[in-house]
Amino acid sequence: MSEELRGNGESTAFVPGHVTSFFAPYPDDDPERAGSRGAGLTLTDGVEVTVRAAEDDAPPVTLDGDPIAMPPVEAVLDGLGVADRARVVAESDLPLGTGFGVSGAMTLGTALAANDRFGRKRSANDLVTLAHRAEVEAGTGLGDVVAQARGGVPIRLDPGAPAHGRLDGVPATRRVEYVTFGDLSTAEVLAGDTDPLVAAGDAALTRLVDRPTLPTLVAESRRFARDAGLLTDRVREAVDAVVDAGGEASMVMLGETVFALDSGLTDAGFDAEVCRTCDAGAHVTG
Amino acid sequence: MSEELRGNGESTAFVPGHVTSFFAPYPDDDPERAGSRGAGLTLTDGVEVTVRAAEDDAPPVTLDGDPIAMPPVEAVLDGLGVADRARVVAESDLPLGTGFGVSGAMTLGTALAANDRFGRKRSANDLVTLAHRAEVEAGTGLGDVVAQARGGVPIRLDPGAPAHGRLDGVPATRRVEYVTFGDLSTAEVLAGDTDPLVAAGDAALTRLVDRPTLPTLVAESRRFARDAGLLTDRVREAVDAVVDAGGEASMVMLGETVFALDSGLTDAGFDAEVCRTCDAGAHVTG
C-alpha cells in the first residue's frame, strides 16, 4: 500500500462520543495550552469520518448526508495542506449540539482520516494537537478532542494539547444510557462569568482524583451541575427520577441531555439510547 | 454495583500483545523512571486476565490452565494489598517468552482486574505505574506495559511510567501476521553490552519520529535487528523471504519471532498467525 495515497481512494476514522461530567475552563492565548480540566465518559456511540478526494459536484463536508459548515474541520484540512483536495463525509450516532462532542469528533476524525488518505505522515499527537487547536480557535470545544483521543473514562488533569495537557482515567467499563431534550450553547455559557465553573470544576476534579470510580464521577457531575447553576427543569426532573429509582445519573456538559450508568434511565421509565464506555480512543479503521 | 466488591465475584481485563520493533534500554535506580525508548505494534491477540477470590485448593496464578510463578504479578497483587486474597486466571492467545509482552500483559491485566474486583479505587495511571514498576524490578520488561496501556502503534519517546514517560503513536491500523521459531531471553540480552542497542534504538526512533508510518517502523526494525546483532539465521531467512516476495517484515524484540504487515508471511509461504493492530489499550472488560 502506498504511503502517499491509499489504494481504495478513501480512509475512515472512528471517534467516540464524549460526555463531559464536569469541567473547569482554562483559556490561554496559545490554543495548544488552552483547554479545560475535568472528566467524562467516551462512548461507543460516536462519529465515523471518511475522507476521499474532492468532487466537483459534492459538498466538501457532510454530516449524515447534509452539507454542513464546520470551521474546525476546515481548519484541520487546511493545516494538513489538503483544503481544496478533500471531501469529508461524517456519519454520527449522536445529535449535534447536545453535549456529545460531535464537533470534536468530526474535527479529530477528519485529522486522522485525511492524514491517512493523503499520506501526510503526521504522528498521532500531531493530529490530536491540530484538532485541539482548531476546536479551541473555533470556540466549539476545550477538552473533547484530547478525551476522545484517549478513549475510556478520561480524567483531564491539566488542560491543553498532548505537549501540555496531562491525562489519567477511571479504569472501568460500563453500560451508559442517555436522553436528549434539547441543545445548549457551549459558546454562550463560556461567554458568561466562568469563575463559578472553575471553582466547581476544580473541586470536583480534586474529589475524583482522590477516588477515581464511576459512581464518584457521576455524583461529582451532579454536584457540579447544581453548583454551577447549569441545570434546566427538564434535566433536573430526569436526573431526580433516576436517582429516586436507585440509579446514577447526571447532566451532560453542555447539552440539555441526561446520562446514566447501567439501566438507570430505563429503570426510571425513560426511552433511552443505550451504549457503553468506549475502550478505544479515536482511530483509523481502514 | 458496589464499589467494594463486584456482584459476580470476578473481574476481567484484556491486554493486547505487544511486539517491540526496536528499543533503547534506559535503566535507572528509580523503577518508575527506568524503561526504554522505542516503538512497536499492539495486537488484537493478547491476554485475558480474570481475578477472583482466592480458593484454598487452587493455584494463585495460572496461565492457560497451568500454575505459573510470575513475580511481577505477585508484586502487583501485593501493591494492591490483596496478595493472599486473589486468584489470577490468565488465558493467552500468544506464546510466553517469544517477544509478545505476555509477562507485561499478565502484570497489567492483574492490576486492572484486581483493582476492579477488590474495589481498590486506583486510577488508570496508578495501575500502569504499579505494573511498570513490577516488570522493571522483576527484569521481565522495560516498555511493554506502557505500550500495552496505550494500544494502537505506540512510540515511546521517553522511558518510564506515566509520570515520567512520554508516548506518541503511528496513527494507522493494519493486519499483522507472525510466526514463532523459539524464545530468546530478554534478561540475557540486557545483561550483555547494551551500548549498541542504545545507539541503534535511538537512531531508529529519530527516523521514525521524522516519518511516523508503518513502513518506516518495519524498515527501522530490520535495520535495528541487523545493527544490534540480534538476528538469528531462522529469523533472517524468514524476513528475507517476506521482503523478496514484496512484503514488509522484521524480527520481534525479543523473541525468535518474525512479524509482517498485511499478508506478508502468508504470501512468502509461511503458515502464519493472523491478527490486527489493537485499537484499544488495556482495559477492564467486565
Coordinates of C-alpha atoms in Angstrom, one line a residue:
Chain A
M1 CA 0.0 0.0 0.0
S2 CA 1.4 3.4 -1.0
E3 CA 2.3 5.8 1.8
E4 CA 1.2 8.6 -0.5
L5 CA -2.3 7.5 -1.4
R6 CA -4.2 4.5 -0.2
G7 CA -5.3 2.2 -3.0
N8 CA -9.1 2.3 -2.3
G9 CA -9.1 6.1 -2.5
E10 CA -10.6 6.8 0.9
S11 CA -9.8 6.5 4.6
T12 CA -12.1 6.2 7.6
A13 CA -11.7 7.0 11.2
F14 CA -14.0 6.4 14.2
V15 CA -14.1 8.9 17.1
P16 CA -16.1 8.0 20.2
G17 CA -18.7 10.5 21.6
H18 CA -17.7 12.2 24.8
V19 CA -20.0 13.3 27.6
T20 CA -18.3 15.8 29.9
S21 CA -19.3 15.2 33.5
F22 CA -17.8 18.4 34.9
F23 CA -15.1 20.9 33.7
A24 CA -13.2 24.0 34.6
P25 CA -12.3 26.1 31.5
Y26 CA -8.7 27.4 31.2
P27 CA -8.4 29.9 28.4
D28 CA -4.9 30.8 27.1
D29 CA -3.6 32.9 24.3
D30 CA -1.8 29.8 23.0
P31 CA -4.5 27.4 21.7
E32 CA -2.3 24.4 22.4
R33 CA -2.2 25.4 26.1
A34 CA -5.8 26.5 26.3
G35 CA -8.4 23.8 27.3
S36 CA -10.2 22.5 30.3
R37 CA -9.6 20.3 33.3
G38 CA -12.4 17.8 34.1
A39 CA -13.6 14.3 33.4
G40 CA -16.1 12.5 31.3
L41 CA -17.1 9.2 29.5
T42 CA -16.2 8.3 26.0
L43 CA -19.0 6.3 24.2
T44 CA -19.2 3.5 21.7
D45 CA -21.8 5.8 20.0
G46 CA -19.6 8.2 18.0
V47 CA -18.8 9.6 14.6
E48 CA -17.4 7.8 11.6
V49 CA -15.5 10.2 9.3
T50 CA -14.5 9.2 5.8
V51 CA -12.1 11.4 3.7
R52 CA -11.8 11.0 0.0
A53 CA -10.7 13.2 -3.0
A54 CA -12.8 16.3 -3.5
E55 CA -15.5 16.0 -6.2
D56 CA -16.8 19.0 -8.2
D57 CA -20.4 18.3 -7.7
A58 CA -20.3 17.3 -4.0
P59 CA -20.3 19.5 -0.9
P60 CA -16.9 19.5 0.9
V61 CA -18.3 18.4 4.3
T62 CA -21.5 16.5 5.1
L63 CA -22.9 15.2 8.3
D64 CA -25.4 12.4 8.0
G65 CA -25.8 13.3 4.3
D66 CA -26.4 17.0 4.8
P67 CA -23.9 19.7 3.8
I68 CA -22.6 21.5 6.9
A69 CA -20.1 24.3 7.5
M70 CA -17.7 23.3 10.2
P71 CA -14.9 25.8 10.7
P72 CA -12.6 23.5 12.8
V73 CA -12.9 20.7 10.2
E74 CA -11.9 23.2 7.5
A75 CA -9.0 24.4 9.7
V76 CA -7.7 20.8 10.1
L77 CA -7.8 20.2 6.3
D78 CA -6.0 23.5 5.8
G79 CA -3.4 22.5 8.4
L80 CA -2.7 19.3 6.5
G81 CA -2.5 21.2 3.2
V82 CA -5.4 19.4 1.6
A83 CA -8.2 22.0 2.0
D84 CA -9.1 22.0 -1.7
R85 CA -8.5 18.3 -2.3
A86 CA -10.6 16.6 0.3
R87 CA -14.2 15.6 0.8
V88 CA -15.3 14.8 4.3
V89 CA -18.3 12.5 4.9
A90 CA -19.4 12.1 8.5
E91 CA -22.0 9.7 9.9
S92 CA -23.0 10.2 13.5
D93 CA -24.8 8.1 16.1
L94 CA -25.2 11.2 18.2
P95 CA -27.1 14.5 17.8
L96 CA -25.0 17.7 17.2
G97 CA -25.1 20.5 19.8
T98 CA -26.4 18.3 22.7
G99 CA -23.1 17.7 24.6
F100 CA -21.6 14.6 23.0
G101 CA -18.6 16.3 21.4
V102 CA -19.7 15.7 17.8
S103 CA -17.8 18.8 16.7
G104 CA -14.6 17.5 18.3
A105 CA -15.2 14.0 16.8
M106 CA -15.7 15.4 13.3
T107 CA -12.5 17.5 13.7
L108 CA -10.3 14.8 15.1
G109 CA -11.8 12.2 12.7
T110 CA -11.0 14.5 9.8
A111 CA -7.4 14.8 11.0
L112 CA -6.9 11.1 11.3
A113 CA -8.6 10.1 8.1
A114 CA -7.1 12.9 6.0
N115 CA -3.6 12.2 7.2
D116 CA -4.2 8.5 6.3
R117 CA -5.8 9.2 2.9
F118 CA -3.3 11.8 1.7
G119 CA -0.2 10.2 3.3
R120 CA 0.6 13.3 5.3
K121 CA 2.9 11.3 7.7
R122 CA 1.9 13.1 10.9
S123 CA 2.1 11.4 14.3
A124 CA -0.9 10.7 16.5
N125 CA 0.0 13.5 18.9
D126 CA 0.4 15.9 16.0
L127 CA -3.1 15.2 14.7
V128 CA -4.6 15.5 18.1
T129 CA -2.8 18.8 18.6
L130 CA -4.1 20.0 15.2
A131 CA -7.7 19.1 16.0
H132 CA -7.5 20.5 19.6
R133 CA -6.1 23.9 18.2
A134 CA -8.9 24.0 15.6
E135 CA -11.6 23.4 18.2
V136 CA -10.3 26.0 20.6
E137 CA -9.8 28.6 17.9
A138 CA -13.4 28.0 16.6
G139 CA -14.8 28.1 20.2
T140 CA -16.5 24.8 19.7
G141 CA -14.7 22.8 22.5
L142 CA -12.0 22.8 25.1
G143 CA -11.5 19.3 26.2
D144 CA -13.4 16.9 23.9
V145 CA -10.6 16.2 21.4
V146 CA -7.9 15.1 23.9
A147 CA -10.5 13.0 25.8
Q148 CA -11.8 11.4 22.5
A149 CA -8.2 10.6 21.5
R150 CA -7.7 8.7 24.7
G151 CA -10.9 6.7 25.0
G152 CA -12.2 5.0 28.1
V153 CA -13.2 7.3 31.0
P154 CA -10.7 10.2 30.7
I155 CA -9.7 12.5 33.5
R156 CA -8.1 15.7 32.2
L157 CA -5.7 16.6 35.0
D158 CA -4.1 19.6 33.1
P159 CA -5.6 21.4 30.1
G160 CA -4.2 21.6 26.6
A161 CA -2.9 19.5 23.7
P162 CA -0.6 16.5 24.3
A163 CA 2.6 18.5 24.7
H164 CA 1.0 20.4 27.6
G165 CA -2.1 18.5 28.9
R166 CA -2.0 15.6 31.2
L167 CA -4.5 12.7 31.3
D168 CA -5.4 9.9 33.6
G169 CA -8.5 7.7 33.6
V170 CA -11.1 5.8 35.7
P171 CA -10.2 2.1 34.9
A172 CA -13.7 0.9 34.4
T173 CA -16.2 -0.2 31.7
R174 CA -20.0 0.3 32.0
R175 CA -23.2 0.4 30.1
V176 CA -24.3 4.0 29.5
E177 CA -27.8 5.4 28.7
Y178 CA -28.8 8.9 27.6
V179 CA -31.8 11.0 26.7
T180 CA -31.6 14.4 24.9
F181 CA -34.2 17.1 25.5
G182 CA -32.6 19.9 23.5
D183 CA -29.4 21.8 22.9
L184 CA -27.4 24.3 24.9
S185 CA -24.8 26.7 23.5
T186 CA -21.3 26.0 24.8
A187 CA -20.2 29.3 23.5
E188 CA -22.9 31.2 25.4
V189 CA -22.1 29.5 28.7
L190 CA -18.4 30.2 28.2
A191 CA -19.1 33.8 27.3
G192 CA -20.7 34.4 30.8
D193 CA -19.0 34.5 34.2
T194 CA -16.9 31.3 34.3
D195 CA -15.5 31.8 37.8
P196 CA -18.2 29.5 39.3
L197 CA -17.4 26.8 36.7
V198 CA -13.7 26.9 37.5
A199 CA -14.3 26.7 41.3
A200 CA -16.9 23.9 41.0
G201 CA -14.9 22.0 38.3
D202 CA -11.6 22.1 40.1
A203 CA -13.3 21.0 43.4
A204 CA -15.0 18.1 41.6
L205 CA -11.7 17.1 40.0
T206 CA -9.9 17.0 43.3
R207 CA -12.5 14.7 44.7
L208 CA -12.5 12.4 41.7
V209 CA -8.7 12.1 41.7
D210 CA -8.9 11.1 45.4
R211 CA -11.4 8.4 44.5
P212 CA -11.4 7.6 40.7
T213 CA -14.5 5.5 40.3
L214 CA -17.6 5.8 38.1
P215 CA -20.0 6.4 41.0
T216 CA -17.8 9.3 42.2
L217 CA -17.7 10.7 38.6
V218 CA -21.4 10.8 38.3
A219 CA -22.0 12.1 41.9
E220 CA -19.5 14.9 41.3
S221 CA -21.1 15.7 38.0
R222 CA -24.5 16.2 39.8
R223 CA -22.9 18.5 42.3
F224 CA -21.1 20.4 39.6
A225 CA -24.3 21.0 37.6
R226 CA -26.1 22.3 40.7
D227 CA -23.2 24.4 42.0
A228 CA -22.5 25.9 38.5
G229 CA -26.2 26.7 38.0
L230 CA -26.5 24.8 34.7
L231 CA -29.5 22.5 35.4
T232 CA -32.7 23.1 33.4
D233 CA -36.0 22.0 34.8
R234 CA -36.3 19.0 32.4
V235 CA -32.8 17.8 33.2
R236 CA -33.3 18.2 36.9
E237 CA -36.5 16.2 36.8
A238 CA -35.0 13.3 34.8
V239 CA -31.9 13.1 37.0
D240 CA -34.0 13.1 40.1
A241 CA -36.2 10.4 38.7
V242 CA -33.2 8.1 38.0
V243 CA -31.7 8.8 41.5
D244 CA -35.1 8.1 43.1
A245 CA -35.2 4.8 41.3
G246 CA -31.9 3.9 42.8
G247 CA -29.7 4.7 39.8
E248 CA -26.8 7.0 39.0
A249 CA -27.3 9.9 36.5
S250 CA -26.3 13.5 35.8
M251 CA -26.4 16.2 33.2
V252 CA -24.2 16.2 30.2
M253 CA -21.9 19.3 29.9
L254 CA -23.1 21.1 27.8
G255 CA -26.4 19.9 26.4
E256 CA -29.9 19.5 27.7
T257 CA -29.1 15.9 28.0
V258 CA -29.0 13.3 30.8
F259 CA -26.7 10.3 31.0
A260 CA -27.0 7.4 33.4
L261 CA -24.9 4.3 34.3
D262 CA -26.3 0.8 33.6
S263 CA -30.0 0.9 33.0
G264 CA -30.7 3.9 35.2
L265 CA -32.9 5.8 32.7
T266 CA -34.7 2.8 31.5
D267 CA -35.5 1.8 35.1
A268 CA -36.9 5.3 35.7
G269 CA -39.2 4.9 32.7
F270 CA -37.4 6.8 30.0
D271 CA -37.0 5.7 26.4
A272 CA -33.2 6.0 26.5
E273 CA -30.4 5.4 24.0
V274 CA -28.1 2.6 25.1
C275 CA -24.3 2.3 24.5
R276 CA -21.1 1.6 26.5
T277 CA -18.0 3.4 27.6
C278 CA -15.6 3.1 24.6
D279 CA -12.4 1.0 25.3
A280 CA -10.6 2.5 22.3
G281 CA -9.8 6.1 21.6
A282 CA -10.1 7.7 18.2
H283 CA -8.5 5.6 15.5
V284 CA -8.2 4.9 11.8
T285 CA -10.4 2.0 10.9
G286 CA -9.4 1.4 7.3
Chain B
M1 CA -22.9 -2.2 41.8
S2 CA -20.8 -1.9 44.9
E3 CA -17.5 -0.1 44.7
E4 CA -16.1 -2.5 47.2
L5 CA -16.8 -5.8 45.5
R6 CA -18.4 -6.6 42.2
G7 CA -21.5 -8.6 42.4
N8 CA -20.4 -11.5 40.2
G9 CA -17.3 -12.1 42.2
E10 CA -14.8 -11.7 39.5
S11 CA -13.4 -9.0 37.1
T12 CA -11.7 -9.5 33.8
A13 CA -9.3 -7.3 31.8
F14 CA -7.9 -7.6 28.3
V15 CA -4.4 -6.6 27.5
P16 CA -3.1 -6.6 23.9
G17 CA 0.1 -8.3 22.9
H18 CA 3.0 -6.0 22.0
V19 CA 5.7 -6.7 19.5
T20 CA 8.6 -4.3 20.0
S21 CA 10.1 -3.2 16.7
F22 CA 13.2 -1.6 18.1
F23 CA 14.2 -0.2 21.5
A24 CA 16.9 1.5 23.5
P25 CA 17.1 0.5 27.2
Y26 CA 17.3 3.2 29.8
P27 CA 18.0 1.7 33.2
D28 CA 17.5 3.9 36.3
D29 CA 17.7 3.3 40.1
D30 CA 14.1 4.5 40.2
P31 CA 11.9 1.8 38.6
E32 CA 9.3 4.5 37.6
R33 CA 12.0 6.3 35.6
A34 CA 13.6 3.2 34.2
G35 CA 12.3 1.9 30.9
S36 CA 13.0 2.0 27.2
R37 CA 12.5 4.3 24.3
G38 CA 11.3 2.7 21.1
A39 CA 8.3 1.6 19.1
G40 CA 6.1 -1.4 18.4
L41 CA 2.7 -2.7 17.5
T42 CA 0.0 -3.7 19.9
L43 CA -2.1 -6.7 18.8
T44 CA -5.7 -7.9 18.9
D45 CA -4.1 -11.2 20.0
G46 CA -3.4 -10.7 23.7
V47 CA -4.1 -11.9 27.2
E48 CA -7.3 -12.0 29.2
V49 CA -6.8 -11.9 32.9
T50 CA -9.6 -12.7 35.4
V51 CA -9.2 -12.0 39.1
R52 CA -11.4 -13.7 41.7
A53 CA -11.3 -14.5 45.4
A54 CA -8.5 -16.9 46.4
E55 CA -9.5 -20.6 46.8
D56 CA -7.8 -23.0 49.1
D57 CA -7.4 -25.8 46.6
A58 CA -6.5 -23.6 43.5
P59 CA -3.1 -22.3 42.5
P60 CA -2.8 -18.5 42.9
V61 CA -1.8 -17.8 39.3
T62 CA -2.5 -19.9 36.2
L63 CA -1.7 -19.3 32.5
D64 CA -3.8 -21.3 30.1
G65 CA -4.7 -23.6 32.9
D66 CA -1.2 -24.3 34.2
P67 CA 0.1 -23.0 37.5
I68 CA 2.9 -20.5 37.0
A69 CA 5.2 -18.4 39.2
M70 CA 5.1 -14.8 37.9
P71 CA 7.0 -12.4 40.3
P72 CA 5.6 -9.2 38.8
V73 CA 2.0 -10.5 39.0
E74 CA 2.6 -11.2 42.7
A75 CA 4.2 -7.8 43.2
V76 CA 1.1 -6.1 41.7
L77 CA -1.2 -8.1 44.0
D78 CA 1.0 -7.2 46.9
G79 CA 1.0 -3.5 45.9
L80 CA -2.8 -3.5 45.9
G81 CA -2.9 -5.2 49.3
V82 CA -4.7 -8.3 48.0
A83 CA -1.8 -10.8 47.8
D84 CA -3.4 -13.5 49.9
R85 CA -7.0 -12.8 48.7
A86 CA -6.7 -13.0 44.9
R87 CA -6.6 -15.8 42.4
V88 CA -5.4 -14.9 38.9
V89 CA -6.5 -16.8 35.9
A90 CA -4.9 -15.8 32.6
E91 CA -5.8 -17.0 29.1
S92 CA -3.3 -16.1 26.3
D93 CA -3.5 -16.1 22.5
L94 CA 0.3 -15.7 22.5
P95 CA 3.2 -17.9 23.5
L96 CA 5.2 -16.8 26.6
G97 CA 8.9 -15.8 26.1
T98 CA 8.7 -15.2 22.4
G99 CA 8.5 -11.4 22.4
F100 CA 4.8 -10.6 22.6
G101 CA 4.9 -9.0 26.1
V102 CA 2.8 -11.8 27.7
S103 CA 4.5 -11.1 31.0
G104 CA 3.6 -7.4 30.8
A105 CA 0.1 -8.3 29.8
M106 CA -0.4 -10.6 32.7
T107 CA 1.0 -8.0 35.1
L108 CA -1.0 -5.0 33.8
G109 CA -4.1 -7.2 33.4
T110 CA -3.8 -8.3 37.0
A111 CA -3.5 -4.7 38.1
L112 CA -6.7 -3.7 36.2
A113 CA -8.8 -6.7 37.1
A114 CA -7.7 -6.8 40.8
N115 CA -8.4 -3.1 41.3
D116 CA -11.9 -3.7 39.8
R117 CA -12.6 -6.9 41.7
F118 CA -11.5 -5.6 45.1
G119 CA -12.6 -2.0 44.7
R120 CA -9.1 -0.6 45.3
K121 CA -10.1 2.8 43.7
R122 CA -6.8 3.3 41.9
S123 CA -6.6 5.5 38.8
A124 CA -5.6 4.1 35.4
N125 CA -2.1 5.8 35.6
D126 CA -1.6 4.4 39.1
L127 CA -2.3 0.9 37.9
V128 CA 0.0 1.3 34.9
T129 CA 2.7 2.6 37.2
L130 CA 2.3 -0.3 39.6
A131 CA 2.6 -2.8 36.7
H132 CA 5.5 -1.0 35.1
R133 CA 7.5 -0.9 38.4
A134 CA 6.8 -4.6 38.9
E135 CA 8.1 -5.5 35.4
V136 CA 11.2 -3.4 35.7
E137 CA 12.0 -4.8 39.2
A138 CA 11.5 -8.4 38.0
G139 CA 13.7 -7.7 34.9
T140 CA 10.9 -9.1 32.7
G141 CA 10.2 -5.9 30.6
L142 CA 11.1 -2.2 30.1
G143 CA 8.5 -0.8 27.8
D144 CA 5.7 -3.3 27.2
V145 CA 3.4 -2.2 30.0
V146 CA 3.2 1.5 29.0
A147 CA 2.8 0.5 25.3
Q148 CA 0.0 -2.1 26.1
A149 CA -1.8 0.5 28.2
R150 CA -1.9 2.9 25.2
G151 CA -2.8 0.4 22.4
G152 CA -2.5 1.2 18.7
V153 CA 1.0 1.6 17.4
P154 CA 2.9 3.2 20.4
I155 CA 6.0 5.3 20.1
R156 CA 7.8 5.5 23.4
L157 CA 9.5 8.9 23.2
D158 CA 10.8 8.9 26.8
P159 CA 11.2 5.9 29.1
G160 CA 9.3 5.3 32.3
A161 CA 5.9 5.1 34.0
P162 CA 3.2 7.7 33.1
A163 CA 4.6 10.4 35.4
H164 CA 7.9 10.4 33.6
G165 CA 7.4 8.6 30.2
R166 CA 6.1 10.3 27.1
L167 CA 4.2 8.5 24.3
D168 CA 3.1 9.2 20.8
G169 CA 1.8 6.8 18.1
V170 CA 1.7 5.9 14.4
P171 CA -2.0 6.8 13.5
A172 CA -2.7 3.6 11.4
T173 CA -4.4 0.3 11.5
R174 CA -3.2 -2.9 9.8
R175 CA -3.4 -6.6 9.5
V176 CA -0.4 -8.2 11.2
E177 CA 1.0 -11.7 10.8
Y178 CA 3.6 -13.6 12.9
V179 CA 5.5 -16.9 13.1
T180 CA 7.5 -18.0 16.1
F181 CA 10.5 -20.3 15.9
G182 CA 11.6 -20.2 19.5
D183 CA 12.3 -18.0 22.5
L184 CA 15.1 -15.6 23.4
S185 CA 16.0 -14.4 26.9
T186 CA 15.3 -10.7 27.3
A187 CA 17.3 -10.8 30.6
E188 CA 20.3 -12.3 28.8
V189 CA 20.4 -9.7 26.0
L190 CA 20.1 -6.9 28.6
A191 CA 22.8 -8.4 30.7
G192 CA 25.3 -8.0 27.8
D193 CA 26.8 -4.8 26.4
T194 CA 23.7 -2.6 25.7
D195 CA 25.6 0.3 24.1
P196 CA 24.9 -0.9 20.6
L197 CA 21.2 -1.3 21.4
V198 CA 21.0 2.3 22.7
A199 CA 22.8 3.7 19.7
A200 CA 20.8 1.7 17.2
G201 CA 17.5 2.2 19.1
D202 CA 17.8 5.9 19.4
A203 CA 18.8 6.3 15.8
A204 CA 15.8 4.3 14.7
L205 CA 13.5 6.3 16.9
T206 CA 14.8 9.6 15.5
R207 CA 14.0 8.4 12.0
L208 CA 10.5 7.1 12.9
V209 CA 9.6 10.4 14.6
D210 CA 10.6 12.2 11.4
R211 CA 8.3 9.9 9.4
P212 CA 5.8 8.1 11.7
T213 CA 4.3 5.5 9.3
L214 CA 4.1 1.7 9.5
P215 CA 6.5 1.0 6.6
T216 CA 9.1 3.2 8.4
L217 CA 8.5 1.3 11.6
V218 CA 9.1 -2.0 10.0
A219 CA 12.1 -0.9 7.9
E220 CA 13.7 0.7 11.0
S221 CA 13.1 -2.5 12.9
R222 CA 15.0 -4.5 10.3
R223 CA 17.9 -2.1 10.4
F224 CA 17.9 -2.2 14.2
A225 CA 18.0 -6.0 14.4
R226 CA 20.9 -6.1 12.0
D227 CA 22.9 -3.2 13.6
A228 CA 22.3 -4.6 17.1
G229 CA 23.4 -8.1 16.0
L230 CA 20.2 -9.8 17.2
L231 CA 19.2 -11.7 14.1
T232 CA 19.2 -15.5 14.2
D233 CA 19.6 -17.5 11.0
R234 CA 16.0 -18.7 11.0
V235 CA 14.7 -15.1 11.6
R236 CA 16.9 -13.7 8.9
E237 CA 15.8 -16.2 6.4
A238 CA 12.1 -15.6 7.1
V239 CA 12.4 -11.8 7.0
D240 CA 14.3 -12.1 3.7
A241 CA 11.7 -14.3 2.2
V242 CA 8.9 -11.8 3.0
V243 CA 10.9 -8.9 1.6
D244 CA 11.8 -10.9 -1.5
A245 CA 8.1 -11.5 -2.0
G246 CA 7.4 -7.8 -1.9
G247 CA 6.3 -7.6 1.8
E248 CA 7.3 -5.8 4.9
A249 CA 8.6 -7.9 7.9
S250 CA 11.1 -7.8 10.7
M251 CA 12.1 -9.5 13.9
V252 CA 10.2 -9.2 17.1
M253 CA 12.3 -7.8 20.0
L254 CA 13.0 -10.1 21.8
G255 CA 11.9 -13.4 20.6
E256 CA 12.9 -15.7 17.7
T257 CA 9.7 -14.4 16.1
V258 CA 9.0 -12.7 12.8
F259 CA 6.1 -10.3 12.2
A260 CA 4.8 -8.9 8.9
L261 CA 2.3 -6.3 7.7
D262 CA -0.8 -7.4 5.8
S263 CA -0.3 -10.9 4.3
G264 CA 3.5 -10.7 4.1
L265 CA 4.3 -14.1 5.7
T266 CA 1.4 -15.9 4.0
D267 CA 2.5 -14.6 0.6
A268 CA 6.0 -15.9 1.3
G269 CA 4.7 -19.4 2.0
F270 CA 4.6 -19.4 5.8
D271 CA 1.8 -20.8 8.0
A272 CA 1.4 -17.6 10.0
E273 CA -0.9 -16.5 12.8
V274 CA -3.1 -13.6 11.8
C275 CA -4.3 -10.6 13.9
R276 CA -4.5 -6.8 13.7
T277 CA -3.1 -3.8 15.4
C278 CA -5.3 -3.3 18.5
D279 CA -7.2 0.0 18.6
A280 CA -7.8 -0.2 22.3
G281 CA -5.2 -0.2 25.1
A282 CA -5.5 -2.5 28.1
H283 CA -9.0 -2.3 29.7
V284 CA -11.4 -3.9 32.1
T285 CA -13.9 -5.9 30.1
G286 CA -16.4 -6.7 32.9

